PDB file of C-alpha atoms in Angstrom:
ATOM      1  CA  UNK A   1     106.564  54.675  46.667  1.00  0.00           C
ATOM      2  CA  UNK A   2     105.979  57.022  49.448  1.00  0.00           C
ATOM      3  CA  UNK A   3     109.282  58.390  49.190  1.00  0.00           C
ATOM      4  CA  UNK A   4     108.105  59.226  45.530  1.00  0.00           C
ATOM      5  CA  UNK A   5     104.502  60.789  46.724  1.00  0.00           C
ATOM      6  CA  UNK A   6     106.765  63.565  48.728  1.00  0.00           C
ATOM      7  CA  UNK A   7     108.750  64.474  45.745  1.00  0.00           C
ATOM      8  CA  UNK A   8     105.364  65.079  43.253  1.00  0.00           C
ATOM      9  CA  UNK A   9     104.045  67.469  45.900  1.00  0.00           C
ATOM     10  CA  UNK A  10     107.257  69.253  47.214  1.00  0.00           C
ATOM     11  CA  UNK A  11     107.190  69.537  42.837  1.00  0.00           C
ATOM     12  CA  UNK A  12     103.936  71.103  42.998  1.00  0.00           C
ATOM     13  CA  UNK A  13     103.854  73.009  46.045  1.00  0.00           C
ATOM     14  CA  UNK A  14     105.771  76.377  45.192  1.00  0.00           C
ATOM     15  CA  UNK A  15     108.038  78.567  46.202  1.00  0.00           C
ATOM     16  CA  UNK A  16     105.845  80.513  48.645  1.00  0.00           C
ATOM     17  CA  UNK A  17     104.313  77.676  49.778  1.00  0.00           C
ATOM     18  CA  UNK A  18     107.039  76.267  51.520  1.00  0.00           C
ATOM     19  CA  UNK A  19     109.167  76.031  54.551  1.00  0.00           C
ATOM     20  CA  UNK A  20     111.482  78.893  55.278  1.00  0.00           C
ATOM     21  CA  UNK A  21     113.880  77.400  57.616  1.00  0.00           C
ATOM     22  CA  UNK A  22     114.108  74.474  55.816  1.00  0.00           C
ATOM     23  CA  UNK A  23     113.180  74.777  52.415  1.00  0.00           C
ATOM     24  CA  UNK A  24     111.712  70.811  51.875  1.00  0.00           C
ATOM     25  CA  UNK A  25     108.344  70.579  53.152  1.00  0.00           C
ATOM     26  CA  UNK A  26     105.347  71.853  53.340  1.00  0.00           C
ATOM     27  CA  UNK A  27     105.126  75.045  55.515  1.00  0.00           C
ATOM     28  CA  UNK A  28     102.062  74.040  58.484  1.00  0.00           C
ATOM     29  CA  UNK A  29     103.133  77.036  60.462  1.00  0.00           C
ATOM     30  CA  UNK A  30     102.984  81.418  60.591  1.00  0.00           C
ATOM     31  CA  UNK A  31     105.153  82.353  62.512  1.00  0.00           C
ATOM     32  CA  UNK A  32     102.371  84.798  64.378  1.00  0.00           C
ATOM     33  CA  UNK A  33     105.268  87.690  65.617  1.00  0.00           C
ATOM     34  CA  UNK A  34     107.269  88.388  62.414  1.00  0.00           C
ATOM     35  CA  UNK A  35     105.065  85.775  59.718  1.00  0.00           C
ATOM     36  CA  UNK A  36     107.478  83.126  59.718  1.00  0.00           C
ATOM     37  CA  UNK A  37     106.517  80.312  57.495  1.00  0.00           C
ATOM     38  CA  UNK A  38     107.789  76.260  59.494  1.00  0.00           C
ATOM     39  CA  UNK A  39     107.204  72.731  58.860  1.00  0.00           C
ATOM     40  CA  UNK A  40     107.910  71.745  62.050  1.00  0.00           C
ATOM     41  CA  UNK A  41     108.704  72.294  66.105  1.00  0.00           C
ATOM     42  CA  UNK A  42     112.387  71.783  64.966  1.00  0.00           C
ATOM     43  CA  UNK A  43     112.716  74.931  62.338  1.00  0.00           C
ATOM     44  CA  UNK A  44     110.350  77.246  64.745  1.00  0.00           C
ATOM     45  CA  UNK A  45     113.360  76.512  66.569  1.00  0.00           C
ATOM     46  CA  UNK A  46     115.342  77.131  64.322  1.00  0.00           C
ATOM     47  CA  UNK A  47     114.087  80.328  63.226  1.00  0.00           C
ATOM     48  CA  UNK A  48     113.982  81.806  67.108  1.00  0.00           C
ATOM     49  CA  UNK A  49     117.262  81.569  67.911  1.00  0.00           C
ATOM     50  CA  UNK A  50     118.330  82.780  64.453  1.00  0.00           C
ATOM     51  CA  UNK A  51     116.064  85.678  63.846  1.00  0.00           C
ATOM     52  CA  UNK A  52     116.352  87.083  67.668  1.00  0.00           C
ATOM     53  CA  UNK A  53     112.114  85.859  67.564  1.00  0.00           C
ATOM     54  CA  UNK A  54     109.647  85.715  70.464  1.00  0.00           C
ATOM     55  CA  UNK A  55     106.952  84.092  68.571  1.00  0.00           C
ATOM     56  CA  UNK A  56     104.796  86.830  70.827  1.00  0.00           C
ATOM     57  CA  UNK A  57     102.402  88.690  68.166  1.00  0.00           C
ATOM     58  CA  UNK A  58     103.423  92.662  68.148  1.00  0.00           C
ATOM     59  CA  UNK A  59      99.957  93.801  70.464  1.00  0.00           C
ATOM     60  CA  UNK A  60     100.936  98.010  69.089  1.00  0.00           C
ATOM     61  CA  UNK A  61     101.630  96.928  65.452  1.00  0.00           C
ATOM     62  CA  UNK A  62     100.812  98.804  63.113  1.00  0.00           C
ATOM     63  CA  UNK A  63      98.143  97.191  60.352  1.00  0.00           C
ATOM     64  CA  UNK A  64      96.775  98.804  57.806  1.00  0.00           C
ATOM     65  CA  UNK A  65      92.332  99.335  56.862  1.00  0.00           C
ATOM     66  CA  UNK A  66      92.188  96.932  53.805  1.00  0.00           C
ATOM     67  CA  UNK A  67      94.095  94.311  55.690  1.00  0.00           C
ATOM     68  CA  UNK A  68      92.021  94.719  59.576  1.00  0.00           C
ATOM     69  CA  UNK A  69      89.810  92.148  60.032  1.00  0.00           C
ATOM     70  CA  UNK A  70      87.752  90.850  63.047  1.00  0.00           C
ATOM     71  CA  UNK A  71      90.253  88.836  64.917  1.00  0.00           C
ATOM     72  CA  UNK A  72      92.608  91.836  64.984  1.00  0.00           C
ATOM     73  CA  UNK A  73      89.690  93.731  65.777  1.00  0.00           C
ATOM     74  CA  UNK A  74      88.853  90.967  68.838  1.00  0.00           C
ATOM     75  CA  UNK A  75      92.668  91.201  69.875  1.00  0.00           C
ATOM     76  CA  UNK A  76      92.700  95.139  70.088  1.00  0.00           C
ATOM     77  CA  UNK A  77      90.097  94.824  72.019  1.00  0.00           C
ATOM     78  CA  UNK A  78      91.482  91.851  74.483  1.00  0.00           C
ATOM     79  CA  UNK A  79      94.506  94.311  74.685  1.00  0.00           C
ATOM     80  CA  UNK A  80      92.501  97.343  76.053  1.00  0.00           C
ATOM     81  CA  UNK A  81      91.493  94.975  79.384  1.00  0.00           C
ATOM     82  CA  UNK A  82      94.817  92.985  80.275  1.00  0.00           C
ATOM     83  CA  UNK A  83      95.476  97.559  79.741  1.00  0.00           C
ATOM     84  CA  UNK A  84      92.768  97.547  82.440  1.00  0.00           C
ATOM     85  CA  UNK A  85      93.195  94.822  84.882  1.00  0.00           C
ATOM     86  CA  UNK A  86      97.149  96.444  85.287  1.00  0.00           C
ATOM     87  CA  UNK A  87      95.528  99.695  85.621  1.00  0.00           C
ATOM     88  CA  UNK A  88      93.281  98.899  87.944  1.00  0.00           C
ATOM     89  CA  UNK A  89      95.655  95.453  90.187  1.00  0.00           C
ATOM     90  CA  UNK A  90      98.637  99.089  90.660  1.00  0.00           C
ATOM     91  CA  UNK A  91      95.745 101.086  91.857  1.00  0.00           C
ATOM     92  CA  UNK A  92      95.278  98.495  94.201  1.00  0.00           C
ATOM     93  CA  UNK A  93      98.668  96.803  94.743  1.00  0.00           C
ATOM     94  CA  UNK A  94      98.967  95.757  98.672  1.00  0.00           C
ATOM     95  CA  UNK A  95     102.542  96.861  98.951  1.00  0.00           C
ATOM     96  CA  UNK A  96     100.419 100.673  97.210  1.00  0.00           C
ATOM     97  CA  UNK A  97      98.023 100.603  99.600  1.00  0.00           C
ATOM     98  CA  UNK A  98     100.931  99.674 102.544  1.00  0.00           C
ATOM     99  CA  UNK A  99     103.093 102.576 101.263  1.00  0.00           C
ATOM    100  CA  UNK A 100     100.053 105.384 102.459  1.00  0.00           C
ATOM    101  CA  UNK A 101      99.184 103.486 105.498  1.00  0.00           C
ATOM    102  CA  UNK A 102     102.471 103.395 106.160  1.00  0.00           C
ATOM    103  CA  UNK A 103     103.237 107.316 105.485  1.00  0.00           C
ATOM    104  CA  UNK A 104     100.291 107.719 107.842  1.00  0.00           C
ATOM    105  CA  UNK A 105     101.821 105.470 110.723  1.00  0.00           C
ATOM    106  CA  UNK A 106     105.462 106.981 111.564  1.00  0.00           C
ATOM    107  CA  UNK A 107     104.234 110.312 110.687  1.00  0.00           C
ATOM    108  CA  UNK A 108     102.200 109.382 113.441  1.00  0.00           C
ATOM    109  CA  UNK A 109     104.779 107.718 115.441  1.00  0.00           C
ATOM    110  CA  UNK A 110     106.821 110.724 115.109  1.00  0.00           C
ATOM    111  CA  UNK A 111     105.102 112.971 116.352  1.00  0.00           C
ATOM    112  CA  UNK A 112     102.677 111.907 119.355  1.00  0.00           C
ATOM    113  CA  UNK A 113     106.067 109.061 120.324  1.00  0.00           C
ATOM    114  CA  UNK A 114     109.304 110.802 119.330  1.00  0.00           C
ATOM    115  CA  UNK A 115     110.181 107.731 117.441  1.00  0.00           C
ATOM    116  CA  UNK A 116     112.581 108.331 114.299  1.00  0.00           C
ATOM    117  CA  UNK A 117     111.079 104.716 111.947  1.00  0.00           C
ATOM    118  CA  UNK A 118     111.863 104.599 109.116  1.00  0.00           C
ATOM    119  CA  UNK A 119     111.398 101.900 106.418  1.00  0.00           C
ATOM    120  CA  UNK A 120     113.632  99.954 104.416  1.00  0.00           C
ATOM    121  CA  UNK A 121     113.032  99.483  99.916  1.00  0.00           C
ATOM    122  CA  UNK A 122     110.224  97.499  98.807  1.00  0.00           C
ATOM    123  CA  UNK A 123     111.559  93.796  98.432  1.00  0.00           C
ATOM    124  CA  UNK A 124     113.830  93.454 101.062  1.00  0.00           C
ATOM    125  CA  UNK A 125     113.469  91.144 104.018  1.00  0.00           C
ATOM    126  CA  UNK A 126     113.022  92.790 106.369  1.00  0.00           C
ATOM    127  CA  UNK A 127     110.110  95.190 104.845  1.00  0.00           C
ATOM    128  CA  UNK A 128     108.379  92.047 104.107  1.00  0.00           C
ATOM    129  CA  UNK A 129     108.482  91.150 107.592  1.00  0.00           C
ATOM    130  CA  UNK A 130     107.710  94.385 109.043  1.00  0.00           C
ATOM    131  CA  UNK A 131     103.862  93.740 110.714  1.00  0.00           C
ATOM    132  CA  UNK A 132     103.982  96.919 113.013  1.00  0.00           C
ATOM    133  CA  UNK A 133     100.328  98.164 112.042  1.00  0.00           C
ATOM    134  CA  UNK A 134      98.253 100.674 113.305  1.00  0.00           C
ATOM    135  CA  UNK A 135      94.602 100.179 114.798  1.00  0.00           C
ATOM    136  CA  UNK A 136      92.312 102.991 115.993  1.00  0.00           C
ATOM    137  CA  UNK A 137      95.273 104.767 116.750  1.00  0.00           C
ATOM    138  CA  UNK A 138      96.952 102.139 118.699  1.00  0.00           C
ATOM    139  CA  UNK A 139     100.053 101.263 116.966  1.00  0.00           C
ATOM    140  CA  UNK A 140     100.969  97.151 117.400  1.00  0.00           C
ATOM    141  CA  UNK A 141     105.020  97.261 117.163  1.00  0.00           C
ATOM    142  CA  UNK A 142     106.059  93.336 115.323  1.00  0.00           C
ATOM    143  CA  UNK A 143     109.320  92.949 118.292  1.00  0.00           C
ATOM    144  CA  UNK A 144     112.358  90.782 117.163  1.00  0.00           C
ATOM    145  CA  UNK A 145     113.936  89.352 120.384  1.00  0.00           C
ATOM    146  CA  UNK A 146     116.898  87.884 120.007  1.00  0.00           C
ATOM    147  CA  UNK A 147     118.480  85.358 122.782  1.00  0.00           C
ATOM    148  CA  UNK A 148     121.855  84.900 121.389  1.00  0.00           C
ATOM    149  CA  UNK A 149     123.318  82.344 124.202  1.00  0.00           C
ATOM    150  CA  UNK A 150     120.957  80.339 122.570  1.00  0.00           C
ATOM    151  CA  UNK A 151     121.207  81.326 119.461  1.00  0.00           C
ATOM    152  CA  UNK A 152     116.947  81.645 119.108  1.00  0.00           C
ATOM    153  CA  UNK A 153     115.471  84.304 117.507  1.00  0.00           C
ATOM    154  CA  UNK A 154     111.673  85.429 117.879  1.00  0.00           C
ATOM    155  CA  UNK A 155     109.007  86.985 117.053  1.00  0.00           C
ATOM    156  CA  UNK A 156     106.217  88.767 117.945  1.00  0.00           C
ATOM    157  CA  UNK A 157     103.372  91.793 117.891  1.00  0.00           C
ATOM    158  CA  UNK A 158     103.295  93.797 121.725  1.00  0.00           C
ATOM    159  CA  UNK A 159     101.145  97.016 122.239  1.00  0.00           C
ATOM    160  CA  UNK A 160     103.374 100.219 122.661  1.00  0.00           C
ATOM    161  CA  UNK A 161     102.411 100.614 126.192  1.00  0.00           C
ATOM    162  CA  UNK A 162     103.158  97.036 127.231  1.00  0.00           C
ATOM    163  CA  UNK A 163     106.437  96.824 128.603  1.00  0.00           C
ATOM    164  CA  UNK A 164     109.273  95.102 128.260  1.00  0.00           C
ATOM    165  CA  UNK A 165     109.163  93.823 131.522  1.00  0.00           C
ATOM    166  CA  UNK A 166     105.904  92.148 130.747  1.00  0.00           C
ATOM    167  CA  UNK A 167     107.038  91.347 127.107  1.00  0.00           C
ATOM    168  CA  UNK A 168     109.373  88.459 127.976  1.00  0.00           C
ATOM    169  CA  UNK A 169     106.637  86.975 130.414  1.00  0.00           C
ATOM    170  CA  UNK A 170     105.109  85.687 126.914  1.00  0.00           C
ATOM    171  CA  UNK A 171     108.766  83.808 126.501  1.00  0.00           C
ATOM    172  CA  UNK A 172     109.489  82.242 129.619  1.00  0.00           C
ATOM    173  CA  UNK A 173     107.382  82.174 132.523  1.00  0.00           C
ATOM    174  CA  UNK A 174     105.228  79.053 132.561  1.00  0.00           C
ATOM    175  CA  UNK A 175     101.557  80.035 131.944  1.00  0.00           C
ATOM    176  CA  UNK A 176     101.870  82.275 129.472  1.00  0.00           C
ATOM    177  CA  UNK A 177     104.950  80.657 126.839  1.00  0.00           C
ATOM    178  CA  UNK A 178     105.151  78.206 124.693  1.00  0.00           C
ATOM    179  CA  UNK A 179     106.221  74.772 126.222  1.00  0.00           C
ATOM    180  CA  UNK A 180     109.012  74.456 123.876  1.00  0.00           C
ATOM    181  CA  UNK A 181     110.343  77.501 123.501  1.00  0.00           C
ATOM    182  CA  UNK A 182     110.604  78.431 127.110  1.00  0.00           C
ATOM    183  CA  UNK A 183     112.763  75.367 127.600  1.00  0.00           C
ATOM    184  CA  UNK A 184     114.436  76.532 124.835  1.00  0.00           C
ATOM    185  CA  UNK A 185     115.107  79.333 126.526  1.00  0.00           C
ATOM    186  CA  UNK A 186     115.324  77.309 129.650  1.00  0.00           C
ATOM    187  CA  UNK A 187     119.402  79.484 130.626  1.00  0.00           C
ATOM    188  CA  UNK A 188     117.556  82.767 130.271  1.00  0.00           C
ATOM    189  CA  UNK A 189     114.015  81.278 133.179  1.00  0.00           C
ATOM    190  CA  UNK A 190     117.254  80.178 135.387  1.00  0.00           C
ATOM    191  CA  UNK A 191     118.801  83.438 135.994  1.00  0.00           C
ATOM    192  CA  UNK A 192     115.084  85.737 136.061  1.00  0.00           C
ATOM    193  CA  UNK A 193     112.948  87.950 133.988  1.00  0.00           C
ATOM    194  CA  UNK A 194     114.106  90.797 136.162  1.00  0.00           C
ATOM    195  CA  UNK A 195     118.446  89.597 136.203  1.00  0.00           C
ATOM    196  CA  UNK A 196     118.354  90.098 132.720  1.00  0.00           C
ATOM    197  CA  UNK A 197     119.599  92.769 130.454  1.00  0.00           C
ATOM    198  CA  UNK A 198     118.453  94.222 126.987  1.00  0.00           C
ATOM    199  CA  UNK A 199     119.707  96.081 124.472  1.00  0.00           C
ATOM    200  CA  UNK A 200     119.100  97.313 121.067  1.00  0.00           C
ATOM    201  CA  UNK A 201     121.887  98.489 118.228  1.00  0.00           C
ATOM    202  CA  UNK A 202     122.541 101.965 117.487  1.00  0.00           C
ATOM    203  CA  UNK A 203     121.691 102.858 113.682  1.00  0.00           C
ATOM    204  CA  UNK A 204     123.627 105.575 111.553  1.00  0.00           C
ATOM    205  CA  UNK A 205     127.022 104.036 112.870  1.00  0.00           C
ATOM    206  CA  UNK A 206     129.813 102.344 111.305  1.00  0.00           C
ATOM    207  CA  UNK A 207     129.859  98.882 111.486  1.00  0.00           C
ATOM    208  CA  UNK A 208     133.577  98.611 112.974  1.00  0.00           C
ATOM    209  CA  UNK A 209     131.869 101.152 115.469  1.00  0.00           C
ATOM    210  CA  UNK A 210     128.299  99.212 117.182  1.00  0.00           C
ATOM    211  CA  UNK A 211     126.972 100.200 119.873  1.00  0.00           C
ATOM    212  CA  UNK A 212     123.706  99.273 122.081  1.00  0.00           C
ATOM    213  CA  UNK A 213     121.680 100.767 124.470  1.00  0.00           C
ATOM    214  CA  UNK A 214     120.299  99.366 126.845  1.00  0.00           C
ATOM    215  CA  UNK A 215     116.317  99.008 127.885  1.00  0.00           C
ATOM    216  CA  UNK A 216     114.688  99.402 130.612  1.00  0.00           C
ATOM    217  CA  UNK A 217     111.963  96.474 132.008  1.00  0.00           C
ATOM    218  CA  UNK A 218     109.819  98.949 133.369  1.00  0.00           C
ATOM    219  CA  UNK A 219     109.319 101.201 130.704  1.00  0.00           C
ATOM    220  CA  UNK A 220     106.865 100.558 128.098  1.00  0.00           C
ATOM    221  CA  UNK A 221     108.340  99.707 124.207  1.00  0.00           C
ATOM    222  CA  UNK A 222     107.442 102.326 122.743  1.00  0.00           C
ATOM    223  CA  UNK A 223     109.356 104.989 125.867  1.00  0.00           C
ATOM    224  CA  UNK A 224     112.586 102.904 125.596  1.00  0.00           C
ATOM    225  CA  UNK A 225     112.424 103.730 121.974  1.00  0.00           C
ATOM    226  CA  UNK A 226     111.611 107.265 122.702  1.00  0.00           C
ATOM    227  CA  UNK A 227     114.646 109.034 120.317  1.00  0.00           C
ATOM    228  CA  UNK A 228     115.728 106.468 119.064  1.00  0.00           C
ATOM    229  CA  UNK A 229     115.994 105.311 115.189  1.00  0.00           C
ATOM    230  CA  UNK A 230     113.812 101.754 114.316  1.00  0.00           C
ATOM    231  CA  UNK A 231     114.701 100.602 111.121  1.00  0.00           C
ATOM    232  CA  UNK A 232     111.133  99.161 110.307  1.00  0.00           C
ATOM    233  CA  UNK A 233     110.336  97.410 113.790  1.00  0.00           C
ATOM    234  CA  UNK A 234     113.332  97.139 116.872  1.00  0.00           C
ATOM    235  CA  UNK A 235     114.714  94.339 117.288  1.00  0.00           C
ATOM    236  CA  UNK A 236     115.943  93.329 121.211  1.00  0.00           C
ATOM    237  CA  UNK A 237     118.488  91.403 122.128  1.00  0.00           C
ATOM    238  CA  UNK A 238     117.868  89.165 125.489  1.00  0.00           C
ATOM    239  CA  UNK A 239     121.939  88.714 127.064  1.00  0.00           C
ATOM    240  CA  UNK A 240     122.088  87.066 129.898  1.00  0.00           C
ATOM    241  CA  UNK A 241     124.260  88.806 133.200  1.00  0.00           C
ATOM    242  CA  UNK A 242     127.616  87.309 132.674  1.00  0.00           C
ATOM    243  CA  UNK A 243     127.475  87.891 129.376  1.00  0.00           C
ATOM    244  CA  UNK A 244     126.524  91.798 128.841  1.00  0.00           C
ATOM    245  CA  UNK A 245     129.965  92.896 129.076  1.00  0.00           C
ATOM    246  CA  UNK A 246     130.183  92.435 125.602  1.00  0.00           C
ATOM    247  CA  UNK A 247     127.787  95.186 124.776  1.00  0.00           C
ATOM    248  CA  UNK A 248     129.469  97.708 124.610  1.00  0.00           C
ATOM    249  CA  UNK A 249     126.868 101.306 125.349  1.00  0.00           C
ATOM    250  CA  UNK A 250     126.753 104.469 123.442  1.00  0.00           C
ATOM    251  CA  UNK A 251     128.744 107.093 124.687  1.00  0.00           C
ATOM    252  CA  UNK A 252     131.686 104.425 125.367  1.00  0.00           C
ATOM    253  CA  UNK A 253     135.286 104.540 123.789  1.00  0.00           C
ATOM    254  CA  UNK A 254     136.565 100.983 122.994  1.00  0.00           C
ATOM    255  CA  UNK A 255     139.649  99.648 124.522  1.00  0.00           C
ATOM    256  CA  UNK A 256     140.681  99.909 120.769  1.00  0.00           C
ATOM    257  CA  UNK A 257     140.426 103.325 120.884  1.00  0.00           C
ATOM    258  CA  UNK A 258     141.912 104.916 124.396  1.00  0.00           C
ATOM    259  CA  UNK A 259     144.457 102.404 123.906  1.00  0.00           C
ATOM    260  CA  UNK A 260     145.542 104.698 120.642  1.00  0.00           C
ATOM    261  CA  UNK A 261     144.670 107.751 122.349  1.00  0.00           C
ATOM    262  CA  UNK A 262     146.832 106.902 125.305  1.00  0.00           C
ATOM    263  CA  UNK A 263     149.902 106.129 122.909  1.00  0.00           C
ATOM    264  CA  UNK A 264     149.222 108.850 121.226  1.00  0.00           C
ATOM    265  CA  UNK A 265     148.998 110.723 124.536  1.00  0.00           C
ATOM    266  CA  UNK A 266     152.217 109.038 125.717  1.00  0.00           C
ATOM    267  CA  UNK A 267     153.939 109.926 122.164  1.00  0.00           C
ATOM    268  CA  UNK A 268     153.686 113.567 122.692  1.00  0.00           C
ATOM    269  CA  UNK A 269     155.265 113.195 125.827  1.00  0.00           C
ATOM    270  CA  UNK A 270     158.153 111.943 124.226  1.00  0.00           C
ATOM    271  CA  UNK A 271     158.156 114.495 122.057  1.00  0.00           C
ATOM    272  CA  UNK A 272     158.161 116.779 125.035  1.00  0.00           C
ATOM    273  CA  UNK A 273     160.210 115.701 127.252  1.00  0.00           C
ATOM    274  CA  UNK A 274     162.866 115.251 123.886  1.00  0.00           C
ATOM    275  CA  UNK A 275     162.117 118.949 122.914  1.00  0.00           C
ATOM    276  CA  UNK A 276     162.980 120.219 126.774  1.00  0.00           C
ATOM    277  CA  UNK A 277     165.985 118.341 127.310  1.00  0.00           C
ATOM    278  CA  UNK A 278     167.788 119.425 124.103  1.00  0.00           C
ATOM    279  CA  UNK A 279     167.309 122.724 124.726  1.00  0.00           C
ATOM    280  CA  UNK A 280     168.109 122.953 127.637  1.00  0.00           C
ATOM    281  CA  UNK A 281     171.637 121.133 126.464  1.00  0.00           C
ATOM    282  CA  UNK A 282     171.689 124.052 124.173  1.00  0.00           C
ATOM    283  CA  UNK A 283     171.735 126.858 126.472  1.00  0.00           C
ATOM    284  CA  UNK A 284     174.509 124.869 128.929  1.00  0.00           C
ATOM    285  CA  UNK A 285     176.394 125.379 124.799  1.00  0.00           C
ATOM    286  CA  UNK A 286     175.984 128.742 124.881  1.00  0.00           C
ATOM    287  CA  UNK A 287     176.826 129.527 128.697  1.00  0.00           C
ATOM    288  CA  UNK A 288     180.077 127.670 128.730  1.00  0.00           C
TER     289      UNK A 288
END
């Protein structure tokens, strides 16, 4: 009986009232974007796949005056509200605000402190982590400290006038440092702060020619950074005395470069000697 009733209902339903996908059932839904009629979830999904339709109403589609209703008016009003919100959020976006503050900070640091500060593009992880900021024209640096011998890395903020020796005390001196961090950095604490070597990587060099600056314990952060390129924030390598020889300083030639140059000079010497020998032989033959 149910089947007969369904068939009779379909016979009474015109083609315009049927689902445009399966053409078997009366339609229940109409796509907001393309107005395709469908009867079920399966037909809706099939219609989106076949017609490449996202099912979202086109808020900027043209509507004739005779077809314009209160629903269209309300939709346009909400559309304008959305546009206004997005414009406001873009104007007050944190990244936009930070970019202006960073530009001001860069000018101050470059002009008054001689540090070539550079920023990475938005979205980079180092850019997101950078917490360097200015407070009443006093710069607070976010600094990254790498302790390679124990495979530890820590970040901390310090004012520009603090010496690197005082910075290290916040990691290694009891009472001023976190006990958990100090325990992990025990080899450095045992070596003594004054015996530790501090290095910073030289930027703008090829990957196969890495060099470092040696930093001074007694100088402030800004004094150590003068004349150097800093990308986002300084990264300082804290090295035990016995491992310091692994870090090549700026201006040093690598052993490979030295061996290459010595081999080149040796080959040049050999060639000069062979050419002089040939000249002697030629003169001897001519005299004979």
